[in-house]
Coordinates of C-alpha atoms and ligand atoms in Angstrom, one line a residue:
X1 CA -34.4 -58.8 -223.2
X2 CA -35.5 -55.4 -224.6
X3 CA -36.0 -54.1 -221.0
X4 CA -32.4 -54.9 -220.0
X5 CA -31.0 -53.2 -223.0
X6 CA -33.1 -50.0 -222.5
X7 CA -31.0 -47.1 -221.2
X8 CA -31.1 -46.7 -217.4
X9 CA -30.0 -44.4 -214.7
X10 CA -28.8 -45.8 -211.3
X11 CA -30.7 -44.8 -208.2
X12 CA -28.8 -45.2 -204.9
X13 CA -30.5 -45.2 -201.5
X14 CA -27.9 -44.7 -198.7
X15 CA -29.6 -45.4 -195.4
X16 CA -28.3 -46.1 -192.0
X17 CA -28.4 -49.9 -192.5
X18 CA -28.1 -50.6 -196.2
X19 CA -26.6 -49.2 -199.3
X20 CA -28.9 -50.1 -202.1
X21 CA -28.8 -49.5 -205.9
X22 CA -31.2 -50.0 -208.7
X23 CA -30.9 -49.6 -212.5
X24 CA -34.1 -47.8 -213.5
X25 CA -35.5 -47.1 -216.9
X26 CA -37.0 -43.7 -217.9
X27 CA -40.5 -45.1 -217.2
X28 CA -39.6 -46.0 -213.7
X29 CA -39.0 -49.8 -214.1
X30 CA -36.3 -51.4 -212.0
X31 CA -34.3 -53.8 -214.2
X32 CA -31.4 -54.6 -211.8
X33 CA -30.5 -54.3 -208.1
X34 CA -27.5 -54.5 -205.8
X35 CA -27.3 -54.2 -202.0
X36 CA -24.6 -54.1 -199.4
X37 CA -24.5 -53.1 -195.7
X38 CA -23.8 -49.4 -195.2
X39 CA -21.1 -49.6 -192.6
X40 CA -17.6 -48.1 -192.3
X41 CA -15.9 -44.9 -193.1
X42 CA -16.8 -42.3 -195.7
X43 CA -14.0 -43.6 -197.9
X44 CA -15.2 -47.2 -197.8
X45 CA -18.8 -46.1 -198.5
X46 CA -17.7 -44.1 -201.5
X47 CA -15.6 -47.0 -202.8
X48 CA -18.8 -49.2 -202.5
X49 CA -20.8 -46.7 -204.5
X50 CA -18.2 -46.6 -207.2
X51 CA -17.8 -50.4 -207.4
X52 CA -21.6 -51.0 -207.4
X53 CA -21.9 -48.4 -210.2
X54 CA -19.1 -50.3 -212.2
X55 CA -21.0 -53.6 -211.7
X56 CA -24.3 -52.1 -213.0
X57 CA -22.5 -50.4 -215.9
X58 CA -21.2 -53.8 -217.0
X59 CA -24.8 -55.1 -217.3
X60 CA -26.7 -52.0 -218.4
X61 CA -26.5 -48.9 -220.6
X62 CA -26.1 -46.5 -217.7
X63 CA -26.6 -42.8 -218.5
X64 CA -26.3 -41.2 -215.1
X65 CA -26.8 -41.7 -211.4
X66 CA -28.7 -40.2 -208.5
X67 CA -28.2 -40.7 -204.8
X68 CA -30.8 -40.5 -202.0
X69 CA -29.1 -39.6 -198.7
X70 CA -30.6 -39.9 -195.3
X71 CA -29.2 -36.6 -194.1
X72 CA -29.1 -32.8 -194.5
X73 CA -27.7 -31.6 -197.8
X74 CA -26.6 -28.0 -198.6
X75 CA -29.0 -26.0 -200.7
X76 CA -26.9 -26.7 -203.9
X77 CA -27.1 -30.5 -203.3
X78 CA -23.3 -30.8 -203.5
X79 CA -22.5 -31.6 -199.9
X80 CA -23.8 -33.8 -197.1
X81 CA -23.8 -31.4 -194.2
X82 CA -24.9 -33.9 -191.5
X83 CA -26.3 -37.3 -191.4
X84 CA -27.1 -38.9 -188.0
X85 CA -26.4 -42.5 -189.1
X86 CA -23.8 -41.9 -191.8
X87 CA -20.1 -40.9 -191.7
X88 CA -20.2 -37.8 -193.8
X89 CA -19.9 -34.3 -192.2
X90 CA -19.8 -31.2 -194.5
X91 CA -18.5 -33.6 -197.2
X92 CA -18.6 -32.6 -200.9
X93 CA -19.9 -36.0 -201.8
X94 CA -21.3 -35.2 -205.3
X95 CA -18.0 -33.8 -206.7
X96 CA -16.0 -36.6 -205.1
X97 CA -18.1 -39.3 -206.7
X98 CA -18.3 -37.4 -210.0
X99 CA -14.5 -37.2 -210.2
X100 CA -14.4 -41.1 -210.0
X101 CA -17.2 -41.9 -212.4
X102 CA -17.7 -41.4 -216.1
X103 CA -21.4 -40.4 -215.7
X104 CA -23.3 -37.4 -214.2
X105 CA -23.9 -37.6 -210.5
X106 CA -26.7 -36.0 -208.5
X107 CA -27.6 -35.9 -204.8
X108 CA -31.0 -35.6 -203.1
X109 CA -32.4 -35.9 -199.6
X110 CA -34.0 -39.3 -199.0
X111 CA -37.5 -38.1 -198.2
X112 CA -37.4 -35.7 -201.2
X113 CA -36.3 -38.6 -203.4
X114 CA -39.2 -40.8 -202.2
X115 CA -41.6 -37.9 -202.9
X116 CA -40.1 -37.4 -206.4
X117 CA -40.5 -41.2 -207.0
X118 CA -44.1 -41.2 -205.8
X119 CA -44.9 -38.0 -207.8
X120 CA -43.5 -39.6 -211.0
X121 CA -44.8 -43.1 -210.7
X122 CA -46.8 -43.6 -207.5
X123 CA -49.4 -42.1 -205.2
X124 CA -48.5 -38.5 -206.0
X125 CA -49.1 -38.7 -209.8
X126 CA -50.9 -35.6 -211.1
X127 CA -51.0 -33.9 -207.6
X128 CA -49.5 -30.4 -207.2
X129 CA -49.4 -29.6 -203.5
X130 CA -48.9 -32.6 -201.2
X131 CA -46.9 -33.9 -198.4
X132 CA -45.0 -37.2 -197.9
X133 CA -44.6 -38.4 -194.3
X134 CA -42.2 -41.4 -194.2
X135 CA -42.7 -43.1 -190.9
X136 CA -40.0 -45.7 -190.1
X137 CA -37.2 -45.5 -187.4
X138 CA -38.1 -41.8 -187.3
X139 CA -40.2 -39.5 -189.5
X140 CA -38.9 -38.1 -192.8
X141 CA -40.9 -35.6 -194.6
X142 CA -41.1 -33.9 -198.0
X143 CA -43.4 -31.0 -199.2
X144 CA -44.3 -30.9 -202.9
X145 CA -45.4 -27.3 -203.7
X146 CA -46.9 -26.6 -207.1
X147 CA -45.2 -29.7 -208.5
X148 CA -41.8 -28.9 -207.1
X149 CA -40.0 -29.9 -204.0
X150 CA -40.1 -27.1 -201.4
X151 CA -36.7 -26.9 -199.8
X152 CA -36.8 -23.8 -197.5
X153 CA -34.1 -21.1 -197.7
X154 CA -31.2 -23.4 -196.7
X155 CA -32.3 -26.8 -198.0
X156 CA -33.5 -28.6 -194.9
X157 CA -37.3 -28.1 -194.9
X158 CA -39.5 -29.7 -193.7
X159 CA -38.5 -31.5 -190.5
X160 CA -41.9 -32.6 -189.3
X161 CA -40.4 -35.4 -187.2
X162 CA -38.6 -33.0 -184.9
X163 CA -41.5 -30.6 -184.1
X164 CA -41.8 -30.8 -180.3
X165 CA -45.2 -32.1 -179.3
X166 CA -44.5 -32.9 -175.6
X167 CA -42.6 -30.2 -173.7
X168 CA -39.8 -31.9 -171.8
X169 CA -40.9 -35.3 -173.3
X170 CA -38.9 -38.3 -174.5
X171 CA -35.3 -37.4 -175.4
X172 CA -34.6 -37.5 -179.1
X173 CA -31.2 -38.3 -180.8
X174 CA -31.5 -34.8 -182.4
X175 CA -30.7 -33.3 -179.0
X176 CA -34.2 -32.0 -178.3
X177 CA -37.0 -33.5 -176.2
X178 CA -40.6 -34.4 -177.0
X179 CA -40.2 -34.5 -180.8
X180 CA -43.2 -36.0 -182.8
X181 CA -41.1 -38.9 -184.0
X182 CA -40.5 -40.0 -180.4
X183 CA -44.2 -40.8 -180.3
X184 CA -45.1 -41.7 -183.9
X185 CA -42.5 -44.0 -185.4
X186 CA -41.4 -47.6 -185.2
X187 CA -39.0 -46.7 -182.4
X188 CA -41.9 -44.9 -180.6
X189 CA -44.1 -48.0 -180.8
X190 CA -41.4 -49.9 -178.9
X191 CA -40.9 -47.2 -176.3
X192 CA -44.7 -46.9 -175.7
X193 CA -45.1 -50.7 -175.3
X194 CA -42.2 -50.7 -172.8
X195 CA -43.9 -47.9 -170.8
X196 CA -47.2 -49.7 -170.8
X197 CA -45.6 -53.0 -169.8
X198 CA -43.8 -51.4 -166.9
X199 CA -46.9 -49.6 -165.7
X200 CA -48.9 -52.9 -165.9
X201 CA -46.1 -54.9 -164.2
X202 CA -46.0 -57.2 -167.2
X203 CA -43.1 -59.7 -167.6
X204 CA -40.0 -58.0 -169.0
X205 CA -39.6 -58.2 -172.8
X206 CA -37.5 -56.5 -175.4
X207 CA -40.0 -54.6 -177.5
X208 CA -39.3 -53.5 -181.1
X209 CA -41.6 -51.8 -183.6
X210 CA -42.1 -55.2 -185.4
X211 CA -42.8 -57.1 -182.2
X212 CA -45.4 -54.5 -181.1
X213 CA -47.1 -54.8 -184.5
X214 CA -47.1 -58.6 -184.3
X215 CA -48.4 -58.5 -180.7
X216 CA -51.3 -56.1 -181.8
X217 CA -52.2 -58.4 -184.7
X218 CA -52.3 -61.4 -182.2
X219 CA -54.7 -59.5 -180.0
X220 CA -52.2 -58.8 -177.2
X221 CA -53.4 -55.9 -175.1
X222 CA -50.0 -54.1 -174.7
X223 CA -49.5 -54.2 -178.5
X224 CA -53.1 -52.9 -179.1
X225 CA -52.7 -50.1 -176.7
X226 CA -49.3 -49.1 -178.1
X227 CA -50.9 -49.0 -181.6
X228 CA -53.8 -47.0 -180.4
X229 CA -51.5 -44.4 -178.8
X230 CA -49.4 -44.3 -182.0
X231 CA -52.6 -43.6 -184.0
X232 CA -53.4 -40.7 -181.6
X233 CA -50.0 -39.1 -182.2
X234 CA -50.2 -39.9 -185.9
X235 CA -53.5 -37.8 -185.9
X236 CA -51.7 -35.0 -184.1
X237 CA -48.9 -35.0 -186.7
X238 CA -51.3 -35.2 -189.6
X239 CA -53.5 -32.4 -188.3
X240 CA -50.3 -30.2 -187.9
X241 CA -49.4 -31.0 -191.5
X242 CA -52.9 -30.1 -192.7
X243 CA -53.0 -26.9 -190.6
X244 CA -49.6 -25.8 -191.8
X245 CA -49.6 -26.7 -195.5
X246 CA -53.3 -27.3 -196.5
X247 CA -52.2 -30.0 -198.9
X248 CA -54.6 -31.9 -201.3
X249 CA -52.9 -35.2 -200.5
X250 CA -50.7 -36.7 -197.7
X251 CA -48.8 -39.9 -198.7
X252 CA -47.7 -42.1 -195.8
X253 CA -44.5 -44.0 -196.6
X254 CA -41.7 -45.7 -194.6
X255 CA -41.5 -49.1 -192.9
X256 CA -44.6 -48.5 -190.6
X257 CA -46.8 -47.7 -193.7
X258 CA -46.8 -51.4 -194.6
X259 CA -49.1 -51.8 -191.6
X260 CA -51.3 -48.9 -192.4
X261 CA -54.4 -51.0 -191.8
X262 CA -53.7 -50.9 -188.1
X263 CA -53.8 -47.1 -187.7
X264 CA -54.7 -45.1 -190.9
X265 CA -58.5 -45.0 -190.7
X266 CA -58.6 -44.2 -187.0
X267 CA -55.8 -41.7 -187.3
X268 CA -57.3 -39.8 -190.2
X269 CA -60.8 -39.7 -188.4
X270 CA -59.1 -38.2 -185.4
X271 CA -57.1 -35.8 -187.4
X272 CA -60.2 -34.5 -189.1
X273 CA -61.5 -33.3 -185.7
X274 CA -58.1 -31.8 -184.7
X275 CA -57.6 -29.3 -187.6
X276 CA -58.6 -25.7 -187.2
X277 CA -62.0 -25.1 -188.7
X278 CA -62.8 -28.8 -188.4
X279 CA -65.9 -29.7 -190.4
X280 CA -65.9 -26.4 -192.4
X281 CA -62.9 -27.1 -194.7
X282 CA -61.8 -29.8 -197.2
X283 CA -59.5 -32.4 -195.7
X284 CA -56.8 -34.0 -197.9
X285 CA -56.8 -37.5 -199.2
X286 CA -54.5 -39.7 -197.1
X287 CA -52.9 -42.6 -199.0
X288 CA -50.2 -45.2 -198.3
X289 CA -47.1 -44.9 -200.6
X290 CA -47.2 -47.1 -203.7
X291 CA -43.5 -47.7 -204.4
X292 CA -42.8 -49.0 -200.9
X293 CA -39.1 -49.4 -200.0
X294 CA -38.1 -48.6 -203.6
X295 CA -39.4 -45.1 -203.6
X296 CA -36.1 -43.5 -202.7
X297 CA -34.1 -45.4 -205.4
X298 CA -36.7 -44.8 -208.1
X299 CA -36.8 -41.1 -207.1
X300 CA -33.0 -40.7 -207.1
X301 CA -32.9 -42.3 -210.6
X302 CA -35.7 -40.0 -211.7
X303 CA -33.6 -37.0 -210.5
X304 CA -30.7 -38.3 -212.7
X305 CA -33.1 -38.7 -215.7
X306 CA -34.4 -35.1 -215.2
X307 CA -30.8 -33.8 -215.1
X308 CA -30.1 -35.6 -218.4
X309 CA -33.2 -34.2 -220.1
X310 CA -32.3 -30.7 -219.0
X311 CA -28.7 -31.0 -220.3
X312 CA -30.0 -32.3 -223.6
X313 CA -32.3 -29.3 -224.2
Ligands
LIG401 ZN1 -35.8 -34.7 -182.5

């Protein structure tokens, strides 16, 4: 019982599919959870955040809340500028929620939240300069520099997933072509399997990231080839990260990271040979994320804890 009476902050993870909330203690333990589908208008999503907060406040001693948003925030983390799968556009989400709730509210980008969670309680503990690559539907990325999130001048860095790697390549929902995440993501696995199947004249089948992984595990040749191609592009992406940031650690998160046994060793081996000065420089440690799908919520809750500690000083 002592755990449930410990003070908590609430970490929200607002993704394109689900709106999830967790009550998290100062030591990173999740002691309560709620989840609803994230559909509808900005108003209905904000109503859902308020009602989930109310529910958790009835059960826990809640001191604050943080929200991880899958979208671009302004540099002051007040507004959601743009989110491809969410309804907010240039919306002052932080102040709107703060006006309706009796606790402090903070916003953070979802990949940054996951990196803050991994830094505090997961694979990034005691590391200073490292990169999180979150590989799921697309690629989310965060850069930890000297123990702090690097945001760029206007708050949107780093967008590794949208670096073009194939001129004129696969179209990307971002409006560009040939972006890395079109070749190295769950969505990319499906597209690659589809291309191979068509080239081989294989029977028609609707491929998804999961079905490609299942097929590869079952020894199906299309699945295996799609994974091998994914690993090649993962190596390209990883070598660019190493060339650009020279990190001590790269943490691989996101839905695809659960299947890291299929591609991580091959991908890292290949990436070692692709970096400039290969063989004459240290290569970072590459690890799967430790907090899994909870990293964003735990990180958002940690942002709220930090804000509370700052205001108490
Ligand atoms: Zn793109």
